């Protein structure tokens, strides 16, 4: 028992939700027990384009336990899909069960509902569908040639101003589509408790977003939609939007008048919960002989679906990091017979940064200037080059210098292929990344018990980023209440509203609310204490100190009042406060960014094409680090994602039949522990005084933005081969 208590204590010290997760008490969306639940299985289209002409459901309905089968010909009404205009204005994407049109192979076209999962699965296999097939296009490389580019953002300076730059690089870059593949499967349990009241257990990154989407589609008050998403087994962006399967579960529950559980299979997730779209880029960059950048021309195209336009914003990062006086960007989206892509960790910027940082590395060799020196010469450290507002804080230059020192950059050879040991060649590479540091409006509440225990509440989910632990640390720092007496409640729509957890905005947003509600608690307790000691009548937040047992005035023990006294003299059961916080006028005065420098040392086997990463170092400027361990985990996990992006991840597509290939964890390769070294993470750790009350900036994106070009640049330094297409697999290394 003592051993178990020790383990329990250690887990709690690391993550407040740790014990619940490792013991199974914390449940993912599909694991909740709901009385009288039945099971649903989606049927996907087996053509990539065309129309459904008919269904034959006779055999499927004969399976024992089948309750009903939904199609576009048989389903409950969705008011938000009542007309084509409403479908378009809903911005939901695929109008599931409200069209006979087939846009992609695997598109959900029917939902079988049965008493058991086995019966539903078997019945789904017996659904027969007739189609009128039409021509399709799933080949991004072929389709992009037919789509023209348009201006992306305002041109800065003029192309003519650097037409005669003495040193230029002009190259094209291609990245295959990549899939999120979180640990937890996407799933929804839908339960109608009344005609206009709905309870959802859903795997998502924002319960308030789910509420709002379905309130709009179903035309019921959002307060009537209760959404649970307390524990989320990763998202990486796949849970930032509401997918059609969630609506399918809701319609199924309405149709059979019972709770319905729908969990996607891994192949269904490949087809239906988003991905980083395939992309093409062209970069032209110029510099003078000293290495000062004179201009950049960035063109980009990304894949999208036929039913929903998705622009990944690939050229956005071009405007963020470097002081380009002359800048022009163009972009386009390429519609394909594939499902809709969506945001994936470091969306757009991660893709664009690969091309920019690869081109800059190439330029450094032409100039004969060290890549570190070249970047330090051109970083926009003082002012946002796009808005001309001063950065509130920006220590990317310090990130670069620290990273170079830690990896022993001086040991790098200026010419490729100089460090050779038998079949192995060693190379060093680096790149930088940045992300606009956002902050949204968020609310939080605190419930305090007689014994001094407080529960901090907010609707924001914790998708594995350590948000709950960060909230404990902030509440402790602000109030003085010991961490072991602070509890957290997250991920439920009845709690104070908060933004979705994503885009590196989560903790930056909710931290202000936690500070605000912690200060509100101090003042509320002071109101009650004033009846016993008049000094608390005019006390300010900073003068009130809370402890395990009571409150004090400026550490003066003579003014200490216990919680027990406050509760008894005021007849209290609990003390409850709520507060909100959000961005303000500082957003008009300053620009905000998080940034990181990525350094890599690797070996390439010239006989096998294998790449072995020996060291990866990521130094980040994320403002004040609220939770060292969780922040380091964010950075290292993102870097491992970058390893997969660079060396192996590729969603293969059968251009002949129009479907996905190897759409499971056996066929789709991504980085595992054996593919990555221990990621060495460091932080500048200087608070941003203007972004929020804690000074903390987001870190979720900058751990991956820059990883891919750092690895690609190191491969060039090792063997002298420049790879501009991802992934860089062994066959390309051998044949390149």
XYZ file of C-alpha atoms in Angstrom:
736
model
C 0.000 0.000 0.000
C 2.858 2.375 0.810
C 4.341 1.692 -2.635
C 1.010 2.454 -4.318
C 0.641 5.669 -2.341
C 4.124 6.709 -3.447
C 3.235 6.053 -7.096
C -0.011 7.982 -6.648
C 1.878 10.947 -5.193
C 4.483 10.956 -7.975
C 1.827 10.827 -10.705
C -0.095 13.686 -9.130
C 3.068 15.766 -8.926
C 3.515 15.356 -12.670
C -0.032 15.586 -14.028
C -3.228 16.244 -12.091
C -5.145 13.831 -14.318
C -2.368 11.219 -14.283
C -3.892 8.795 -11.778
C -7.282 8.841 -13.513
C -5.665 8.125 -16.869
C -3.376 5.291 -15.801
C -6.021 3.593 -13.647
C -8.803 3.835 -16.235
C -10.983 6.091 -14.112
C -10.613 8.797 -16.723
C -12.763 7.788 -19.670
C -12.483 8.591 -23.344
C -15.666 9.426 -25.288
C -16.570 5.837 -26.225
C -15.931 4.454 -22.735
C -18.776 6.096 -20.834
C -21.567 3.868 -19.591
C -24.958 5.042 -20.829
C -28.056 3.035 -19.985
C -29.876 1.293 -22.863
C -27.215 2.300 -25.390
C -27.209 0.762 -28.861
C -24.458 0.746 -31.474
C -24.011 2.318 -34.869
C -21.688 1.561 -37.766
C -21.137 3.764 -40.804
C -21.274 2.469 -44.362
C -18.921 4.210 -46.764
C -19.244 4.781 -50.496
C -17.091 2.480 -52.583
C -16.723 4.868 -55.516
C -14.870 8.217 -55.422
C -17.371 10.226 -57.503
C -20.927 9.976 -58.748
C -24.456 9.671 -57.411
C -26.321 7.099 -55.358
C -29.140 5.685 -57.463
C -30.582 3.173 -54.988
C -30.091 1.114 -51.829
C -30.897 -2.543 -51.283
C -31.220 -3.004 -47.516
C -33.206 -6.252 -47.422
C -30.383 -8.531 -46.286
C -28.962 -5.949 -43.925
C -32.297 -5.534 -42.147
C -32.662 -9.274 -41.617
C -29.713 -9.370 -39.206
C -30.938 -10.024 -35.685
C -30.810 -6.944 -33.484
C -30.869 -4.347 -36.265
C -33.014 -1.409 -35.192
C -32.853 0.836 -38.261
C -30.690 1.977 -41.174
C -30.323 5.663 -41.985
C -29.668 6.984 -45.501
C -30.382 10.221 -47.350
C -33.785 8.675 -48.164
C -34.625 7.752 -44.570
C -33.515 9.877 -41.620
C -34.726 12.582 -39.224
C -34.802 16.142 -40.490
C -31.977 18.567 -39.745
C -33.373 22.121 -39.822
C -29.949 23.537 -40.676
C -29.881 21.363 -43.820
C -33.431 22.151 -44.962
C -32.301 23.984 -48.103
C -29.170 24.220 -50.211
C -28.720 27.788 -48.987
C -28.874 26.686 -45.351
C -26.421 23.851 -45.995
C -23.969 26.311 -47.496
C -24.414 28.918 -44.760
C -24.011 26.290 -42.008
C -20.353 25.834 -43.024
C -20.608 22.310 -41.631
C -18.912 20.717 -44.604
C -20.339 17.373 -45.698
C -24.165 17.368 -45.364
C -24.293 13.780 -44.193
C -27.433 11.843 -45.236
C -28.720 14.958 -47.035
C -27.295 14.377 -50.500
C -27.141 11.630 -53.077
C -23.832 13.032 -54.313
C -20.646 11.024 -53.689
C -17.594 13.235 -53.255
C -14.985 10.705 -52.123
C -14.431 7.006 -51.567
C -15.372 6.100 -48.006
C -17.885 8.944 -47.681
C -20.515 7.981 -45.054
C -23.740 7.192 -46.918
C -25.600 4.955 -44.449
C -25.739 4.269 -40.722
C -26.705 0.858 -39.364
C -28.027 0.840 -35.779
C -28.303 -2.383 -33.782
C -28.454 -3.711 -30.248
C -24.842 -4.891 -30.420
C -21.718 -3.717 -32.203
C -21.315 -7.146 -33.789
C -24.801 -7.078 -35.305
C -24.339 -3.522 -36.568
C -20.975 -4.391 -38.132
C -22.305 -7.484 -39.869
C -25.404 -5.702 -41.111
C -23.298 -2.845 -42.493
C -21.369 -5.353 -44.597
C -24.646 -6.426 -46.241
C -25.792 -2.970 -47.336
C -25.940 -2.875 -51.130
C -25.655 0.407 -53.022
C -26.056 1.212 -56.697
C -24.274 4.223 -58.175
C -23.985 6.276 -61.307
C -20.229 6.791 -61.319
C -18.581 9.889 -62.799
C -14.936 10.795 -63.540
C -12.810 11.657 -60.535
C -9.498 13.281 -59.669
C -7.420 12.351 -56.612
C -3.946 13.104 -58.020
C -2.790 16.384 -56.461
C 0.312 16.691 -58.624
C -1.728 16.367 -61.803
C -4.625 18.538 -60.661
C -2.548 21.441 -59.353
C -1.295 22.231 -62.848
C -4.834 23.218 -63.821
C -5.367 25.658 -60.932
C -4.083 29.219 -61.149
C -2.563 31.228 -58.322
C -4.007 34.394 -56.808
C -2.522 36.993 -54.472
C -2.200 35.867 -50.847
C -2.012 38.924 -48.631
C -0.717 42.352 -49.491
C 2.500 42.651 -51.464
C 5.284 44.365 -49.557
C 7.721 46.518 -51.511
C 8.103 45.377 -55.117
C 9.467 42.398 -57.035
C 11.381 44.771 -59.314
C 13.341 46.110 -56.337
C 15.341 42.906 -56.070
C 15.211 41.612 -59.624
C 18.984 41.878 -59.868
C 19.858 40.432 -56.465
C 23.407 39.027 -56.770
C 22.544 35.777 -54.991
C 19.237 33.956 -55.432
C 17.672 30.548 -54.872
C 14.566 29.514 -56.784
C 13.240 26.014 -56.124
C 10.065 23.962 -55.753
C 9.040 21.937 -52.687
C 6.449 19.189 -52.328
C 4.956 17.547 -49.234
C 2.660 14.533 -49.250
C -0.495 14.564 -47.139
C -0.163 13.408 -43.533
C -2.717 12.058 -41.065
C -3.204 13.023 -37.398
C -3.588 9.524 -35.942
C -4.294 10.386 -32.294
C -4.328 7.504 -29.835
C -8.043 7.837 -29.060
C -10.440 6.961 -31.846
C -13.011 9.574 -32.796
C -16.314 8.599 -31.218
C -19.663 10.014 -30.141
C -22.354 8.802 -27.771
C -25.576 10.724 -28.464
C -28.574 10.679 -26.134
C -31.792 12.675 -26.491
C -33.267 13.239 -23.028
C -36.188 15.222 -24.474
C -37.289 16.394 -27.921
C -35.063 19.455 -27.611
C -32.436 18.247 -25.127
C -29.284 16.402 -26.102
C -26.361 14.882 -24.214
C -23.134 14.152 -26.097
C -19.980 12.339 -25.080
C -17.713 13.346 -27.919
C -14.009 13.214 -28.713
C -13.240 16.860 -29.468
C -10.951 19.741 -28.555
C -13.682 22.218 -27.642
C -17.035 21.434 -26.010
C -18.420 24.938 -26.538
C -17.704 24.680 -30.258
C -19.642 21.387 -30.414
C -22.512 23.052 -28.556
C -22.634 25.983 -30.958
C -22.418 23.868 -34.113
C -25.301 21.596 -33.183
C -27.419 24.383 -31.721
C -27.219 26.007 -35.148
C -27.936 22.820 -37.107
C -30.705 21.477 -34.863
C -32.187 24.901 -34.035
C -32.353 24.277 -30.305
C -30.862 26.450 -27.517
C -27.201 25.674 -26.968
C -27.898 25.407 -23.223
C -29.997 22.334 -24.080
C -26.941 20.565 -25.497
C -24.686 19.045 -22.863
C -21.221 18.039 -24.112
C -18.665 15.934 -22.234
C -15.036 15.814 -23.364
C -13.053 15.683 -20.138
C -10.362 13.242 -21.250
C -9.018 13.361 -24.798
C -6.443 10.917 -26.128
C -4.692 13.391 -28.413
C -6.028 15.449 -31.273
C -3.232 17.298 -33.107
C -5.995 19.353 -34.747
C -8.340 16.520 -35.734
C -10.685 17.428 -32.865
C -10.858 21.155 -33.599
C -13.936 20.813 -35.747
C -17.171 18.812 -35.661
C -17.144 15.900 -38.097
C -20.140 14.302 -39.869
C -20.063 11.128 -37.758
C -21.108 13.126 -34.680
C -24.222 14.345 -36.492
C -24.845 10.781 -37.699
C -24.908 9.548 -34.092
C -27.322 12.325 -33.127
C -29.673 11.467 -35.987
C -29.443 7.775 -35.151
C -30.375 8.427 -31.525
C -33.340 10.520 -32.625
C -34.490 7.852 -35.069
C -34.464 4.886 -32.666
C -35.245 6.907 -29.537
C -32.288 5.377 -27.694
C -28.728 6.468 -26.905
C -26.417 5.613 -29.814
C -22.681 4.972 -29.638
C -20.662 5.434 -32.819
C -16.890 4.865 -32.834
C -14.915 5.148 -36.041
C -12.468 2.513 -37.172
C -8.934 3.609 -37.936
C -9.524 3.498 -41.732
C -12.676 5.585 -41.243
C -10.598 8.147 -39.361
C -8.157 8.298 -42.272
C -11.081 9.025 -44.584
C -13.213 11.219 -42.390
C -11.453 13.236 -39.669
C -9.044 15.402 -41.617
C -5.382 15.428 -42.545
C -2.570 17.809 -43.462
C -3.205 18.351 -47.177
C -0.669 17.640 -49.888
C 1.122 20.798 -50.944
C 3.326 22.356 -53.591
C 5.474 25.429 -53.046
C 7.867 27.558 -55.021
C 10.302 29.876 -53.292
C 12.481 32.537 -54.824
C 14.706 34.329 -52.332
C 17.468 36.861 -52.918
C 20.273 38.390 -50.876
C 23.190 40.752 -51.328
C 26.799 39.678 -50.895
C 26.711 40.388 -47.153
C 23.769 38.021 -46.693
C 21.097 40.660 -46.167
C 17.806 39.387 -47.586
C 16.497 41.561 -50.417
C 13.218 39.832 -51.182
C 11.120 36.685 -51.290
C 8.441 35.360 -53.631
C 6.426 32.523 -52.096
C 3.858 30.532 -54.060
C 1.825 27.680 -52.589
C -1.003 25.307 -53.395
C -2.730 22.794 -51.144
C -5.307 20.087 -51.725
C -8.898 20.444 -50.591
C -12.202 18.619 -51.064
C -14.897 19.270 -53.644
C -17.524 20.108 -51.029
C -15.466 22.345 -48.763
C -12.715 24.870 -49.474
C -9.758 24.574 -47.118
C -6.845 26.981 -47.402
C -3.968 25.925 -45.157
C -2.409 29.411 -45.101
C 0.985 28.119 -46.195
C 2.442 31.533 -47.073
C 1.418 33.116 -43.749
C 4.698 32.266 -41.994
C 6.635 34.091 -44.751
C 5.499 37.376 -43.210
C 6.402 36.520 -39.638
C 10.043 35.611 -39.021
C 12.362 37.601 -41.284
C 12.638 41.265 -42.202
C 11.839 41.039 -45.910
C 11.416 44.557 -47.291
C 10.112 43.080 -50.536
C 7.628 40.211 -50.306
C 5.057 38.741 -52.614
C 2.892 35.678 -51.955
C 0.421 33.757 -54.058
C -1.705 30.738 -53.195
C -4.388 28.410 -54.490
C -6.446 25.431 -53.372
C -6.807 22.305 -55.488
C -10.191 20.494 -55.257
C -9.969 16.698 -55.281
C -12.294 13.732 -54.776
C -11.003 13.306 -51.239
C -12.471 14.131 -47.842
C -11.881 17.550 -46.339
C -8.451 18.301 -44.869
C -8.156 20.298 -41.676
C -5.675 21.936 -39.361
C -2.811 19.710 -38.268
C -0.184 20.681 -35.717
C 1.485 23.904 -36.855
C -1.079 24.198 -39.678
C 0.149 26.000 -42.761
C 3.164 27.508 -41.041
C 4.782 24.100 -40.554
C 4.397 23.410 -44.280
C 5.540 26.854 -45.393
C 8.475 26.909 -43.009
C 9.916 23.770 -44.612
C 10.248 25.539 -47.953
C 11.523 28.837 -46.543
C 14.086 27.343 -44.187
C 15.318 24.897 -46.833
C 15.771 27.728 -49.321
C 17.620 29.853 -46.766
C 19.939 26.955 -46.002
C 20.609 26.537 -49.720
C 21.290 30.257 -49.980
C 23.790 30.053 -47.120
C 25.950 27.631 -49.122
C 25.821 29.897 -52.184
C 26.870 32.868 -50.075
C 29.463 30.945 -48.088
C 27.867 32.230 -44.868
C 27.147 30.014 -41.883
C 23.387 29.212 -41.657
C 23.280 30.449 -38.062
C 24.958 33.738 -38.957
C 22.690 34.219 -41.973
C 19.549 33.847 -39.896
C 20.754 36.074 -37.067
C 21.513 38.761 -39.646
C 17.931 38.751 -40.947
C 15.586 37.902 -38.052
C 12.877 40.481 -37.369
C 13.478 40.655 -33.627
C 12.258 44.149 -32.764
C 9.193 44.620 -34.939
C 6.594 42.491 -36.665
C 7.554 43.009 -40.314
C 3.947 42.678 -41.455
C 2.084 44.929 -38.988
C 5.050 47.150 -38.039
C 3.976 46.823 -34.411
C 6.757 46.119 -31.918
C 6.979 42.558 -30.649
C 5.912 42.435 -27.033
C 8.788 39.973 -26.602
C 10.748 38.020 -29.191
C 13.867 36.109 -28.178
C 14.290 33.940 -31.272
C 17.866 35.191 -31.643
C 18.641 33.883 -28.169
C 17.030 30.560 -29.101
C 19.357 30.310 -32.090
C 22.488 31.141 -30.126
C 21.661 28.763 -27.276
C 20.829 25.930 -29.664
C 24.065 26.395 -31.607
C 26.084 26.287 -28.419
C 24.350 23.198 -27.044
C 24.790 21.122 -30.185
C 28.410 22.208 -30.652
C 27.663 23.863 -33.965
C 31.337 24.794 -34.312
C 32.025 21.134 -35.110
C 29.873 21.361 -38.247
C 31.767 21.430 -41.522
C 30.957 24.248 -43.924
C 31.049 21.885 -46.924
C 28.911 18.733 -47.216
C 30.240 15.215 -46.914
C 33.300 16.020 -44.782
C 32.471 13.924 -41.692
C 32.659 10.309 -42.882
C 33.050 7.118 -40.870
C 32.811 4.059 -43.115
C 29.338 3.945 -44.656
C 28.051 6.682 -42.370
C 28.232 10.414 -43.090
C 27.500 12.931 -40.352
C 25.726 16.233 -40.885
C 24.427 19.190 -38.906
C 21.323 21.191 -39.738
C 19.234 23.940 -38.224
C 16.094 25.933 -38.858
C 13.819 28.306 -36.984
C 10.062 28.491 -36.571
C 7.522 30.926 -35.193
C 3.799 31.164 -34.527
C 1.508 34.087 -33.825
C 0.841 33.882 -30.082
C -2.888 34.235 -29.635
C -5.208 34.663 -26.704
C -8.983 34.266 -26.573
C -11.739 35.105 -24.133
C -12.089 32.537 -21.362
C -13.954 32.132 -18.104
C -13.263 30.124 -14.961
C -14.979 29.451 -11.647
C -13.788 28.391 -8.205
C -15.741 26.472 -5.593
C -14.200 26.546 -2.133
C -15.059 24.130 0.663
C -14.884 24.676 4.416
C -11.593 22.772 4.686
C -9.868 25.145 2.240
C -10.040 22.839 -0.776
C -10.800 24.657 -4.016
C -12.016 23.330 -7.365
C -11.097 25.384 -10.421
C -13.536 24.908 -13.288
C -13.536 25.743 -16.988
C -15.094 24.205 -20.097
C -11.729 23.966 -21.881
C -10.528 20.448 -22.577
C -7.070 19.115 -21.792
C -6.004 17.168 -24.870
C -2.870 15.853 -23.192
C -1.069 19.190 -23.092
C -1.045 19.539 -19.311
C -3.575 22.385 -19.171
C -5.061 21.112 -15.905
C -1.674 20.967 -14.212
C -0.870 24.439 -15.500
C -4.123 25.715 -13.993
C -3.197 24.197 -10.628
C 0.183 25.922 -10.730
C -1.365 29.275 -11.638
C -4.051 29.035 -8.956
C -1.400 28.086 -6.403
C 0.878 30.972 -7.378
C -1.993 33.479 -7.334
C -3.745 32.385 -4.132
C -1.056 30.673 -2.073
C -3.297 27.657 -1.480
C -1.211 24.425 -1.511
C -1.373 22.436 -4.755
C -2.652 19.341 -2.988
C -5.781 21.286 -2.013
C -6.540 22.406 -5.583
C -8.758 20.294 -7.840
C -9.593 20.809 -11.500
C -12.779 20.257 -13.507
C -12.514 20.533 -17.284
C -14.169 19.579 -20.540
C -17.877 19.973 -19.812
C -20.177 22.474 -21.507
C -21.928 23.434 -18.258
C -18.696 24.889 -16.901
C -17.618 28.491 -17.581
C -17.026 28.889 -21.334
C -13.570 28.757 -22.885
C -12.049 28.451 -26.362
C -11.142 25.168 -27.996
C -7.791 23.685 -27.036
C -5.669 24.259 -30.132
C -3.517 26.693 -32.048
C -1.278 27.219 -29.008
C -4.053 29.397 -27.520
C -5.282 27.105 -24.746
C -3.261 27.929 -21.673
C -2.590 31.471 -22.896
C -6.349 32.064 -22.866
C -7.460 30.186 -19.780
C -4.526 31.332 -17.631
C -5.929 34.853 -17.520
C -9.285 33.511 -16.377
C -7.643 31.429 -13.635
C -5.744 34.465 -12.368
C -8.916 36.577 -12.483
C -11.036 34.054 -10.592
C -8.256 33.459 -8.048
C -8.178 37.191 -7.323
C -11.977 37.224 -7.156
C -11.808 34.460 -4.526
C -9.476 36.572 -2.422
C -11.846 39.534 -2.516
C -14.891 37.368 -1.812
C -13.264 35.871 1.262
C -12.201 39.347 2.358
C -15.856 40.463 2.207
C -16.808 37.708 4.638
C -13.764 38.332 6.821
C -14.567 42.038 7.103
C -17.308 41.290 9.637
C -14.593 39.965 11.946
C -11.780 42.353 11.083
C -12.389 45.752 9.468
C -8.956 45.770 7.829
C -10.378 43.468 5.146
C -13.053 46.006 4.108
C -10.624 47.916 1.899
C -8.042 45.202 1.331
C -6.669 44.807 -2.187
C -5.996 41.490 -3.886
C -2.238 41.732 -3.483
C -2.597 42.391 0.255
C -4.663 39.237 0.863
C -2.788 35.992 1.338
C -4.510 32.607 1.358
C -3.091 29.481 2.926
C -4.191 25.965 3.687
C -6.308 27.023 6.671
C -7.289 30.660 6.255
C -6.443 34.154 5.065
C -4.024 36.797 6.273
C -3.392 40.457 5.607
C 0.124 41.126 4.263
C 1.610 38.175 6.162
C 0.530 39.695 9.479
C -0.408 36.771 11.715
C -2.432 39.094 13.954
C -5.008 39.424 11.165
C -5.290 35.719 10.357
C -8.852 34.385 10.068
C -9.493 30.697 9.546
C -11.817 29.360 6.878
C -13.698 27.513 9.616
C -14.504 30.833 11.315
C -15.598 32.449 8.065
C -17.866 29.509 7.228
C -19.453 29.293 10.664
C -19.989 33.040 11.210
C -21.491 33.546 7.728
C -23.503 30.319 7.554
C -21.744 29.150 4.399
C -21.690 25.760 2.729
C -19.391 26.746 -0.133
C -17.948 29.929 -1.574
C -18.322 30.263 -5.331
C -16.854 32.873 -7.663
C -16.563 33.204 -11.428
C -14.490 35.542 -13.589
C -13.540 36.118 -17.208
C -10.478 37.385 -18.984
C -9.465 38.110 -22.536
C -7.331 40.170 -24.872
C -7.575 43.956 -24.789
C -5.911 47.117 -26.016
C -2.474 45.463 -25.865
C -3.322 43.746 -29.151
C -3.363 47.149 -30.860
C -0.043 48.153 -29.292
C 2.040 45.006 -29.713
C 2.467 41.904 -31.806
C 2.883 38.554 -30.092
C 4.757 35.439 -31.166
C 6.191 32.212 -29.868
C 9.328 30.899 -31.543
C 11.899 28.125 -31.521
C 15.244 27.165 -32.987
C 15.761 23.547 -34.056
C 19.179 21.929 -34.347
C 19.922 18.435 -35.561
C 22.938 16.145 -35.763
C 22.441 12.973 -37.774
C 24.131 10.220 -39.727
C 23.206 8.945 -43.175
C 24.172 5.472 -44.312
C 25.243 5.835 -47.923
C 24.740 2.116 -48.615
C 21.216 1.700 -47.181
C 19.841 5.241 -47.207
C 18.989 5.007 -43.509
C 18.937 8.253 -41.516
C 19.909 7.988 -37.863
C 19.154 10.997 -35.702
C 21.821 11.360 -33.032
C 20.784 14.619 -31.401
C 17.871 17.025 -31.671
C 17.823 20.260 -29.722
C 14.839 22.602 -29.537
C 15.167 25.944 -27.763
C 11.897 27.841 -27.435
C 10.705 31.278 -26.457
C 7.316 30.602 -24.888
C 7.288 33.363 -22.317
C 6.982 32.214 -18.721
C 6.957 28.431 -18.434
C 4.049 27.553 -16.158
C 4.824 23.825 -16.058
C 8.368 22.804 -17.035
C 7.633 19.118 -17.557
C 4.469 19.581 -19.609
C 6.114 22.297 -21.707
C 9.088 20.063 -22.474
C 6.698 17.232 -23.349
C 4.889 19.551 -25.759
C 8.124 20.449 -27.519
C 9.562 16.940 -27.676
C 6.288 15.396 -28.858
C 5.994 17.994 -31.591
C 9.594 17.389 -32.667
C 8.925 13.651 -32.959
C 5.955 14.550 -35.151
C 8.375 16.570 -37.256
C 10.647 13.541 -37.591
C 7.727 11.543 -38.975
C 6.803 14.375 -41.334
C 10.359 14.520 -42.681
C 11.335 10.881 -42.988
C 8.273 8.669 -43.339
C 4.734 10.071 -43.191
C 2.798 9.866 -46.448
C -0.856 9.134 -47.092
C -0.725 7.087 -50.269
C -3.606 7.274 -52.721
C -4.603 4.890 -55.484
C -4.992 7.273 -58.416
C -6.529 4.483 -60.538
C -9.344 3.517 -58.151
C -9.557 6.756 -56.200
C -9.131 5.375 -52.668
C -6.630 5.546 -49.851
C -3.873 2.940 -49.566
C -2.483 1.608 -46.267
C -5.073 3.545 -44.268
C -4.265 1.951 -40.924
C -1.442 1.870 -38.391
C 0.162 -1.103 -40.116
C 0.527 0.647 -43.459
C 0.949 4.294 -42.508
C 4.404 4.919 -41.080
C 5.057 7.495 -38.383
C 7.859 8.040 -35.919
C 8.088 5.839 -32.823
C 10.568 5.840 -29.946
C 13.143 3.920 -31.949
C 13.154 6.635 -34.629
C 13.917 9.518 -32.296
C 16.710 10.432 -29.924
C 15.914 11.993 -26.570
C 14.780 15.464 -27.631
C 16.818 18.052 -25.736
C 14.503 20.944 -24.915
C 15.393 24.338 -23.494
C 13.422 27.501 -22.771
C 14.355 31.161 -22.704
C 11.843 31.491 -19.875
C 11.346 35.263 -19.961
C 7.729 36.265 -19.264
C 5.827 38.307 -21.827
C 4.455 41.185 -19.714
C 1.631 42.043 -22.097
C 0.141 38.816 -23.448
C -1.779 37.764 -20.305
C -1.460 37.990 -16.516
C 0.927 35.021 -16.336
C 3.287 36.014 -19.142
C 2.971 32.558 -20.724
C 2.836 32.056 -24.497
C 1.737 28.943 -26.382
C 4.204 26.183 -27.288
C 2.147 23.513 -29.019
C 3.018 24.551 -32.573
C 6.613 25.823 -32.491
C 7.930 22.413 -31.475
C 7.171 21.141 -34.984
C 7.546 24.309 -37.060
C 11.171 24.096 -38.223
C 11.881 20.473 -37.355
C 11.523 19.176 -40.919
C 13.884 21.674 -42.571
C 16.452 21.221 -39.792
C 16.582 17.486 -40.591
C 16.586 18.018 -44.368
C 19.368 20.579 -44.041
C 21.404 18.159 -41.920
C 21.003 15.452 -44.557
C 22.433 17.830 -47.157
C 25.337 18.690 -44.879
C 26.005 14.972 -44.436
C 25.905 13.750 -48.041
C 25.571 16.792 -50.312
C 22.151 15.830 -51.663
C 19.362 18.409 -51.419
C 15.891 16.968 -50.885
C 12.988 19.317 -51.477
C 10.182 16.752 -51.319
C 8.844 15.121 -48.144
C 9.059 12.468 -46.919
C 12.774 11.782 -47.456
C 12.747 7.989 -47.546
C 15.791 5.686 -47.986
C 15.012 5.006 -51.657
C 15.127 8.741 -52.412
C 18.448 9.069 -50.616
C 19.951 6.234 -52.618
C 18.533 7.362 -55.964
C 18.637 11.126 -55.426
